[in-house]
Each structure stands twice: as C-alpha cells, then as structure tokens.
Tab-separated table of C-alpha atoms and ligand atoms in Angstrom:
chain	number	residue	atom	x	y	z
A	1	MET	CA	-16.506	-28.196	-10.722
A	2	LYS	CA	-15.737	-27.905	-7.035
A	3	PRO	CA	-13.820	-24.724	-6.188
A	4	VAL	CA	-10.259	-24.910	-4.924
A	5	LEU	CA	-9.986	-23.049	-1.610
A	6	TYR	CA	-6.823	-21.572	-0.145
A	7	MET	CA	-7.025	-20.386	3.454
A	8	VAL	CA	-4.381	-17.694	3.888
A	9	ILE	CA	-3.142	-17.396	7.458
A	10	PRO	CA	-0.524	-14.793	8.465
A	11	CYS	CA	1.566	-15.671	11.515
A	12	TYR	CA	3.941	-13.516	13.511
A	13	ASN	CA	5.574	-15.136	16.540
A	14	GLU	CA	2.715	-17.565	17.013
A	15	GLU	CA	4.506	-20.697	18.257
A	16	GLU	CA	2.109	-20.950	21.209
A	17	VAL	CA	-0.980	-20.655	19.047
A	18	LEU	CA	-0.241	-22.850	16.034
A	19	PRO	CA	-0.274	-26.250	17.799
A	20	VAL	CA	-3.814	-25.453	18.986
A	21	THR	CA	-5.340	-23.854	15.912
A	22	VAL	CA	-3.745	-25.826	13.081
A	23	PRO	CA	-5.632	-29.061	13.968
A	24	GLU	CA	-8.873	-27.028	14.003
A	25	PHE	CA	-8.170	-25.472	10.603
A	26	LEU	CA	-7.127	-28.847	9.184
A	27	GLY	CA	-10.254	-30.514	10.546
A	28	LYS	CA	-12.413	-27.880	8.890
A	29	LEU	CA	-10.583	-28.179	5.569
A	30	ARG	CA	-10.963	-31.971	5.598
A	31	ALA	CA	-14.645	-31.759	6.504
A	32	LEU	CA	-15.255	-29.325	3.645
A	33	ILE	CA	-13.456	-31.596	1.188
A	34	GLU	CA	-15.301	-34.690	2.437
A	35	SER	CA	-18.663	-32.959	2.200
A	36	GLY	CA	-17.863	-32.297	-1.450
A	37	LYS	CA	-18.085	-28.529	-1.112
A	38	ILE	CA	-14.503	-27.813	-2.141
A	39	SER	CA	-11.878	-29.537	-4.225
A	40	GLU	CA	-9.299	-31.992	-2.938
A	41	GLN	CA	-6.654	-29.495	-4.127
A	42	SER	CA	-7.606	-27.031	-1.374
A	43	ARG	CA	-4.890	-25.993	1.056
A	44	LEU	CA	-3.989	-24.061	4.196
A	45	LEU	CA	-1.338	-21.484	3.281
A	46	PHE	CA	0.594	-20.112	6.236
A	47	VAL	CA	2.603	-16.910	5.844
A	48	ASN	CA	5.442	-16.496	8.298
A	49	ASP	CA	5.832	-12.743	8.733
A	50	GLY	CA	9.493	-12.701	9.782
A	51	SER	CA	8.871	-14.340	13.158
A	52	SER	CA	11.761	-14.474	15.609
A	53	ASP	CA	10.467	-17.594	17.363
A	54	SER	CA	10.002	-21.122	15.970
A	55	THR	CA	6.860	-20.313	13.933
A	56	TRP	CA	8.515	-21.075	10.571
A	57	GLU	CA	10.020	-24.353	11.830
A	58	ILE	CA	6.552	-25.415	13.002
A	59	ILE	CA	5.006	-24.561	9.621
A	60	LYS	CA	7.763	-26.398	7.734
A	61	LYS	CA	7.369	-29.508	9.861
A	62	LEU	CA	3.608	-29.481	9.458
A	63	SER	CA	3.911	-29.148	5.693
A	64	GLU	CA	6.219	-32.169	5.520
A	65	LYS	CA	3.683	-34.309	7.363
A	66	GLN	CA	0.530	-32.865	5.845
A	67	ALA	CA	-0.128	-32.520	2.128
A	68	TYR	CA	-2.839	-29.977	2.882
A	69	ILE	CA	-0.399	-27.489	4.388
A	70	GLU	CA	1.815	-25.047	2.521
A	71	GLY	CA	3.888	-22.155	3.787
A	72	ILE	CA	5.848	-19.144	2.649
A	73	SER	CA	8.261	-17.188	4.763
A	74	LEU	CA	8.921	-13.453	4.348
A	75	SER	CA	12.466	-12.150	4.624
A	76	ARG	CA	11.517	-9.940	7.605
A	77	ASN	CA	8.535	-8.689	9.559
A	78	ARG	CA	6.439	-6.575	7.198
A	79	GLY	CA	3.215	-6.320	9.184
A	80	HIS	CA	-0.128	-8.072	8.988
A	81	GLN	CA	-1.394	-6.365	5.805
A	82	ASN	CA	1.740	-7.112	3.782
A	83	ALA	CA	1.861	-10.690	5.049
A	84	LEU	CA	-1.739	-11.119	3.971
A	85	ILE	CA	-1.211	-9.766	0.473
A	86	ALA	CA	1.888	-11.962	0.111
A	87	GLY	CA	-0.259	-15.016	0.860
A	88	LEU	CA	-3.105	-13.902	-1.383
A	89	GLU	CA	-0.769	-13.259	-4.313
A	90	GLU	CA	0.890	-16.613	-3.763
A	91	ALA	CA	-2.489	-18.340	-3.756
A	92	GLN	CA	-4.307	-16.517	-6.545
A	93	ASP	CA	-3.042	-18.651	-9.428
A	94	LYS	CA	-3.545	-21.923	-7.609
A	95	CYS	CA	-7.145	-21.568	-6.492
A	96	ASP	CA	-10.647	-20.270	-7.164
A	97	ILE	CA	-11.269	-18.768	-3.736
A	98	THR	CA	-9.172	-17.516	-0.839
A	99	ILE	CA	-10.245	-16.985	2.733
A	100	SER	CA	-7.946	-14.900	4.920
A	101	LEU	CA	-8.050	-15.472	8.636
A	102	ASP	CA	-5.990	-14.845	11.761
A	103	CYS	CA	-4.050	-17.760	13.150
A	104	ASP	CA	-5.029	-17.110	16.775
A	105	GLY	CA	-8.487	-18.690	16.562
A	106	GLN	CA	-10.323	-15.364	16.915
A	107	ASP	CA	-11.973	-15.618	13.501
A	108	ASP	CA	-14.601	-18.332	13.795
A	109	ILE	CA	-13.537	-21.173	11.503
A	110	ASN	CA	-17.133	-22.425	11.395
A	111	ALA	CA	-18.215	-19.269	9.554
A	112	VAL	CA	-16.189	-20.539	6.595
A	113	ASP	CA	-19.070	-22.838	5.526
A	114	LYS	CA	-21.459	-19.906	5.209
A	115	MET	CA	-18.841	-17.906	3.315
A	116	ILE	CA	-18.419	-20.678	0.758
A	117	ASP	CA	-22.207	-20.996	0.428
A	118	GLU	CA	-22.406	-17.289	-0.348
A	119	TYR	CA	-19.657	-17.685	-2.948
A	120	LEU	CA	-21.494	-20.609	-4.519
A	121	SER	CA	-24.617	-18.493	-4.744
A	122	GLY	CA	-22.798	-15.781	-6.650
A	123	SER	CA	-20.810	-13.451	-4.359
A	124	GLU	CA	-17.200	-12.798	-5.289
A	125	ILE	CA	-16.307	-11.186	-1.940
A	126	VAL	CA	-17.748	-12.272	1.408
A	127	TYR	CA	-16.925	-10.067	4.406
A	128	GLY	CA	-16.774	-11.683	7.830
A	129	VAL	CA	-18.432	-9.230	10.204
A	130	ARG	CA	-18.332	-9.648	13.965
A	131	SER	CA	-21.734	-9.816	15.548
A	132	ASN	CA	-20.591	-8.391	18.890
A	133	ARG	CA	-17.586	-7.028	20.736
A	134	ASP	CA	-18.266	-8.646	24.105
A	135	ASN	CA	-14.792	-10.153	24.283
A	136	ASP	CA	-12.999	-6.849	23.679
A	137	SER	CA	-11.487	-4.682	26.368
A	138	PHE	CA	-13.199	-1.350	27.110
A	139	LEU	CA	-10.351	0.505	25.395
A	140	LYS	CA	-10.386	-1.642	22.234
A	141	LYS	CA	-14.186	-1.492	21.971
A	142	ASN	CA	-14.243	2.292	22.132
A	143	THR	CA	-11.195	3.008	20.014
A	144	ALA	CA	-12.644	0.688	17.359
A	145	LYS	CA	-15.963	2.541	17.420
A	146	LEU	CA	-14.164	5.883	17.159
A	147	PHE	CA	-12.083	4.550	14.267
A	148	TYR	CA	-15.081	3.413	12.193
A	149	ARG	CA	-16.903	6.709	12.879
A	150	LEU	CA	-13.835	8.688	11.876
A	151	MET	CA	-13.353	6.634	8.728
A	152	SER	CA	-16.934	7.087	7.651
A	153	PHE	CA	-16.693	10.848	8.347
A	154	MET	CA	-13.586	10.912	6.163
A	155	GLY	CA	-15.608	9.353	3.386
A	156	ALA	CA	-13.826	5.984	3.347
A	157	GLU	CA	-16.066	3.062	2.501
A	158	LEU	CA	-15.518	0.504	5.242
A	159	ILE	CA	-17.688	-2.404	6.294
A	160	TYR	CA	-18.512	-1.767	9.955
A	161	ASP	CA	-16.792	-4.299	12.259
A	162	HIS	CA	-15.172	-6.209	9.432
A	163	ALA	CA	-11.437	-6.763	9.849
A	164	ASP	CA	-9.528	-9.179	7.644
A	165	PHE	CA	-11.642	-12.350	7.834
A	166	ARG	CA	-12.784	-12.413	4.235
A	167	LEU	CA	-13.473	-14.642	1.271
A	168	VAL	CA	-12.142	-13.249	-1.991
A	169	SER	CA	-12.337	-15.057	-5.325
A	170	SER	CA	-9.229	-15.306	-7.467
A	171	LYS	CA	-11.127	-13.354	-10.133
A	172	VAL	CA	-11.296	-10.369	-7.744
A	173	LEU	CA	-7.667	-10.860	-6.721
A	174	LYS	CA	-6.581	-10.629	-10.351
A	175	SER	CA	-8.378	-7.296	-10.708
A	176	PHE	CA	-6.948	-6.220	-7.381
A	177	SER	CA	-3.413	-6.731	-8.650
A	178	SER	CA	-3.776	-3.510	-10.667
A	179	PHE	CA	-3.890	-1.615	-7.337
A	180	LYS	CA	-0.191	-0.919	-7.218
A	181	GLU	CA	0.162	1.123	-4.026
A	182	VAL	CA	2.778	0.084	-1.514
A	183	ASN	CA	0.861	1.259	1.575
A	184	ILE	CA	-2.089	-1.039	1.756
A	185	PHE	CA	-5.186	-1.183	3.933
A	186	LEU	CA	-6.993	-4.209	2.584
A	187	ARG	CA	-10.344	-3.896	4.359
A	188	GLY	CA	-10.804	-0.466	2.802
A	189	MET	CA	-9.467	-1.423	-0.608
A	190	PHE	CA	-11.587	-4.467	-1.444
A	191	PRO	CA	-14.849	-2.455	-1.396
A	192	LEU	CA	-13.191	-0.225	-4.026
A	193	VAL	CA	-12.648	-3.156	-6.369
A	194	GLY	CA	-16.384	-3.730	-6.624
A	195	PHE	CA	-17.923	-7.085	-7.706
A	196	ARG	CA	-20.853	-8.710	-5.993
A	197	SER	CA	-20.311	-8.913	-2.262
A	198	THR	CA	-22.101	-9.834	0.918
A	199	CYS	CA	-21.515	-10.220	4.661
A	200	VAL	CA	-21.484	-13.217	6.957
A	201	TYR	CA	-21.817	-12.620	10.710
A	202	TYR	CA	-19.719	-14.474	13.257
A	203	GLU	CA	-18.885	-14.302	16.907
A	204	ARG	CA	-15.312	-13.230	17.475
A	205	LYS	CA	-13.615	-15.323	20.118
A	206	LYS	CA	-10.799	-14.642	22.538
A	207	ARG	CA	-7.220	-15.203	21.425
A	208	ILE	CA	-6.361	-18.834	22.167
A	209	ALA	CA	-2.823	-18.212	23.436
A	210	GLY	CA	-0.018	-15.668	23.232
A	211	LYS	CA	-0.419	-11.919	23.124
A	212	SER	CA	-1.937	-9.600	20.516
A	213	LYS	CA	0.692	-8.559	17.982
A	214	TYR	CA	-1.026	-5.219	17.515
A	215	SER	CA	0.443	-2.784	20.030
A	216	PRO	CA	-1.392	0.555	20.501
A	217	ALA	CA	1.346	2.129	18.329
A	218	LYS	CA	0.782	-0.420	15.517
A	219	MET	CA	-2.975	0.086	15.779
A	220	THR	CA	-2.610	3.874	15.528
A	221	ALA	CA	-0.311	3.452	12.529
A	222	LEU	CA	-2.886	1.169	10.867
A	223	ALA	CA	-5.663	3.693	11.495
A	224	LEU	CA	-3.534	6.533	10.109
A	225	ASP	CA	-2.581	4.420	7.099
A	226	GLY	CA	-6.254	3.632	6.572
A	227	ILE	CA	-7.291	7.268	6.586
A	228	THR	CA	-4.467	8.574	4.424
A	229	SER	CA	-4.711	5.775	1.883
A	230	LEU	CA	-8.458	6.089	1.413
A	231	SER	CA	-9.237	9.765	1.765
A	232	VAL	CA	-7.899	13.297	1.198
A	233	LYS	CA	-10.579	14.784	3.393
A	234	PRO	CA	-8.127	15.808	6.174
A	235	ILE	CA	-6.445	18.171	3.687
A	236	ARG	CA	-9.833	19.577	2.682
A	237	ILE	CA	-10.655	20.148	6.346
A	238	ILE	CA	-7.435	22.164	6.668
A	239	THR	CA	-8.460	24.289	3.693
A	240	LEU	CA	-11.898	24.904	5.176
A	241	PHE	CA	-10.435	25.707	8.555
A	242	GLY	CA	-7.939	28.040	6.872
A	243	CYS	CA	-10.831	29.902	5.229
A	244	LEU	CA	-12.599	30.211	8.571
A	245	VAL	CA	-9.494	31.550	10.317
A	246	ALA	CA	-8.920	33.992	7.417
A	247	LEU	CA	-12.469	35.267	7.823
A	248	LEU	CA	-12.008	35.694	11.567
A	249	SER	CA	-8.697	37.485	10.997
A	250	PHE	CA	-10.433	39.903	8.676
A	251	VAL	CA	-12.884	40.786	11.452
A	252	GLY	CA	-9.954	41.034	13.856
A	253	ILE	CA	-8.114	43.467	11.582
A	254	LEU	CA	-11.202	45.640	11.219
A	255	TRP	CA	-11.666	45.652	14.956
A	256	SER	CA	-8.050	46.628	15.629
A	257	VAL	CA	-8.206	49.494	13.073
A	258	ILE	CA	-11.368	50.825	14.678
A	259	VAL	CA	-9.818	50.596	18.160
A	260	GLN	CA	-6.716	52.390	16.897
A	261	LEU	CA	-8.709	55.164	15.189
A	262	THR	CA	-10.943	55.790	18.175
A	263	GLY	CA	-7.809	56.174	20.253
A	264	ASN	CA	-8.673	53.384	22.668
A	265	SER	CA	-5.649	51.191	21.915
A	266	VAL	CA	-3.861	49.778	24.945
A	267	ALA	CA	-1.090	47.224	25.277
A	268	GLY	CA	-2.956	43.994	24.403
A	269	TRP	CA	-0.439	41.370	25.532
A	270	ALA	CA	-2.918	38.598	26.353
A	271	SER	CA	-4.902	38.840	23.136
A	272	ILE	CA	-1.808	38.913	20.939
A	273	THR	CA	-0.195	35.993	22.745
A	274	SER	CA	-3.288	33.822	22.544
A	275	ILE	CA	-3.823	34.555	18.865
A	276	LEU	CA	-0.182	33.750	18.146
A	277	CYS	CA	-0.334	30.493	20.109
A	278	PHE	CA	-3.567	29.472	18.453
A	279	LEU	CA	-2.317	30.147	14.945
A	280	GLY	CA	1.039	28.492	15.684
A	281	GLY	CA	-0.790	25.331	16.796
A	282	VAL	CA	-3.124	25.308	13.834
A	283	GLN	CA	-0.237	25.734	11.409
A	284	LEU	CA	1.812	22.950	12.951
A	285	ILE	CA	-1.090	20.503	12.940
A	286	SER	CA	-1.856	21.415	9.338
A	287	LEU	CA	1.770	20.942	8.343
A	288	GLY	CA	1.762	17.581	10.108
A	289	ILE	CA	-1.292	16.385	8.199
A	290	ILE	CA	0.083	17.581	4.870
A	291	GLY	CA	3.394	15.967	5.851
A	292	GLU	CA	1.648	12.620	6.338
A	293	TYR	CA	0.479	12.736	2.745
A	294	ILE	CA	3.863	13.883	1.449
A	295	GLY	CA	5.441	11.002	3.359
A	296	LYS	CA	3.043	8.644	1.640
A	297	ILE	CA	3.922	10.085	-1.788
A	298	TYR	CA	7.625	9.698	-0.936
A	299	LEU	CA	7.179	6.034	-0.062
A	300	GLU	CA	4.974	5.364	-3.072
A	301	THR	CA	7.408	6.936	-5.562
A	302	LYS	CA	10.164	4.632	-4.335
A	303	GLY	CA	7.949	1.710	-5.274
A	304	ARG	CA	9.741	-0.707	-2.985
A	305	PRO	CA	8.311	-4.227	-2.886
A	306	ARG	CA	5.601	-4.868	-0.311
A	307	TYR	CA	7.356	-8.050	0.770
A	308	ILE	CA	10.146	-10.422	-0.195
A	309	ILE	CA	9.624	-14.179	0.006
A	310	GLU	CA	12.696	-15.840	1.439
A	311	GLU	CA	11.558	-19.463	1.501
A	312	LYS	CA	8.661	-21.659	0.505
A	313	THR	CA	7.687	-25.119	1.601
A	314	ASP	CA	7.676	-27.701	-1.155
A	315	SER	CA	4.144	-27.713	-2.430
A	316	ASP	CA	4.571	-30.585	-4.893
B	401	LIG	N1	0.357	-10.599	12.326
B	401	LIG	C1	1.314	-10.612	11.309
B	401	LIG	N2	2.294	-9.651	11.329
B	401	LIG	C2	2.347	-8.682	12.281
B	401	LIG	C3	1.334	-8.651	13.283
B	401	LIG	C4	0.355	-9.633	13.259
B	401	LIG	O1	1.295	-11.479	10.434
B	401	LIG	O2	3.270	-7.842	12.245
B	401	LIG	C5	-0.707	-11.646	12.298
B	401	LIG	C6	-0.868	-12.396	13.611
B	401	LIG	O3	-0.004	-13.504	13.709
B	401	LIG	C7	-2.339	-12.807	13.555
B	401	LIG	C8	-2.977	-11.662	12.788
B	401	LIG	O4	-1.935	-11.005	12.090
B	401	LIG	O5	-2.534	-13.994	12.825
B	401	LIG	C9	-3.714	-10.697	13.682
B	401	LIG	O6	-2.861	-10.250	14.694
B	401	LIG	P1	-3.298	-10.186	16.238
B	401	LIG	O7	-4.139	-11.377	16.588
B	401	LIG	O8	-2.069	-9.998	17.059
B	401	LIG	O9	-4.155	-8.859	16.241
B	401	LIG	P2	-5.536	-8.563	17.042
B	401	LIG	O10	-6.426	-9.742	16.790
B	401	LIG	O11	-5.148	-8.438	18.462
B	401	LIG	O12	-6.037	-7.304	16.444
B	402	LIG	MG1	-6.021	-11.684	17.072
C-alpha cells in the first residue's frame, strides 16, 4: 500500500510567498504521486495562523481549484509551533505520514524524496538537518550556535541544526497526542517520543519573498520556551550557586569575626556595598528564573487550548 502523505505548511502573512512556492510544492506532490511513491490521496495542508493579509483568501481559492490542496484557518495568530501542531493534528487521521515545512521555500522541497525513502525503509521520524548556514546573517548564525550549545548544556536532547522540517508518521503523532502540555517546542519534544528516527541533510535556501516572521523577541521567547519546557537545569544551577555563595559567606563571616576580635575593624563601606549589590543581583536573577517556571505552571494549569480552528476548506 502506498502511504498517504500530508505536507503541513504553516503560513503567517505570506501573501507574497504563496504564489511562488505553492506551484513548487504542488509540482513535487504530483511528481511523487506519479512516480508511485505516495498515494493519490496525498495533500498539501496549509495552516493560516491568523494572518492579517490575504493569505487565507489565497489558500481558499487554491483549494477550490486544486483537489490536492486543503486549508485550515486559526481564529488568531498563535505562533509557528501552535500552527504546526494544529496542522499535524488535523492531518493525523487522514494520512500515514506528515511532513512539516515552512511556506517560504527555505526548506528544500527536493529533500522530501529522501525523507520518504527513509520512512519506507523503516524510520518513523526523519529530521531535516541543514548542511550549512551560509545563507544566514552573522547574528543568526552565532545566536543559533549559542542556542544549541546552551540547550545541550541544559541537558535537552536536540538534533543540531534541525528546525521544523520533519517527517513524522501518524503512528508517532498518535503517541505524541498524550503529550498534553500547552507550551510546546516541537523539535525538542519529538526526540522524547522515541521510535526509530534518522536525519536527512539539505541545503537551506534564502527566503523567497517577504520578511522573516521571527523577530528577535519571538526568537528569544522560543529559545526560553525551549529551555524551560525541556529542562529544570537552570533551577539546579541556582541551587548550586546558592551553595557556593553560602560557603563564601561562611568564610566572610569568619573573616569579619577575626577582624573584629583583633581590633582591626574599620568602616568597610566599599566591601559591604559590593557584597550587597552582588547578592541583590543574584537573588533577582534567581527569582526571575524560578518565576519563569512558575509562569509556565500557571499557564499549564489553565489548560487553555493550543489553538482554535475557525474555518476549514471543503476537503470533500
Ligand atoms: N509562521 C507562523 N506563525 C508565526 C510566525 C511564523 O505560522 O507566528 C510560519 C511562517 O509563515 C513560515 C514559518 O512559520 O512558514 C517559519 O517562519 P519564518 O520563515 O518567518 O521564520 P525563519 O525562517 O526566519 O526562522
Ligand atoms: Mg523562513
């Protein structure tokens, strides 16, 4: 039996990009069907992530003309990760495999063939890994490197240079649905699910049109979300640091008693001020880190939905 493939493509204000990339995606889907690799039932599933431009109108029009195109529209902008999971959950009962990819042409559509081959030879998850970062700006290259280093130091299992270009079988997605958390960081969560997996390397291209929808603030939030949803190591580091400071304070106390007893005590303004400032800083940072986790618990206990689907294109 040929597998049914759903390509899940999140879109946020991408009216400039879609007219260029959709024909490419469609061409690939058709070629795969014609070559007999995937079933005729395979589809492109676009997720409109609350765009304020004409993205949804474009998707709807395309789906009317093209049987291979489906779309869902979220009730508001929920961010890339939530848009992705919305698409994956929509697809999981209709297909055997999903491939998630960006709509801006950066994920190489030609790597899809290799991904399907890997699935056919037994892998349930295939991670698209970029072979180089030549097209990235200096800032993005280095912040990305720092991020992966930091994540690995924090003990989070991430595939180096893998973002969200990934083949996942519906079998894995069904197991994944028992991961109930609201704050999601998919690239760090799929390795936790297990199953047989492998990597496929591809060259990441430049964005075809429009601007990146990841501002530095969004990127920082994603990195923070990644760390706090995968690891409690920052809290452990605080504890360790607390122990170290306590040890130092003990030495400090001893020293001050000795100075007092030997009658050498003088007004120590500078030392007291610097110790106070140092400890004040350490305490505030520690509170901030603990606060991040408490914030996460707060959001998780509310259990609000990750997304709400407002509209779907007619798939039948
Ligand atoms: N995206 C989304 N919701 C958002 C931000 C981005 O669905 O709030 C989509 C976007 O349309 C694109 C993908 O996520 O298909 C990756 O975004 P982008 O290309 O802007 O990020 P970059 O490649 O610059 O990291
Ligand atoms: Mg992009």
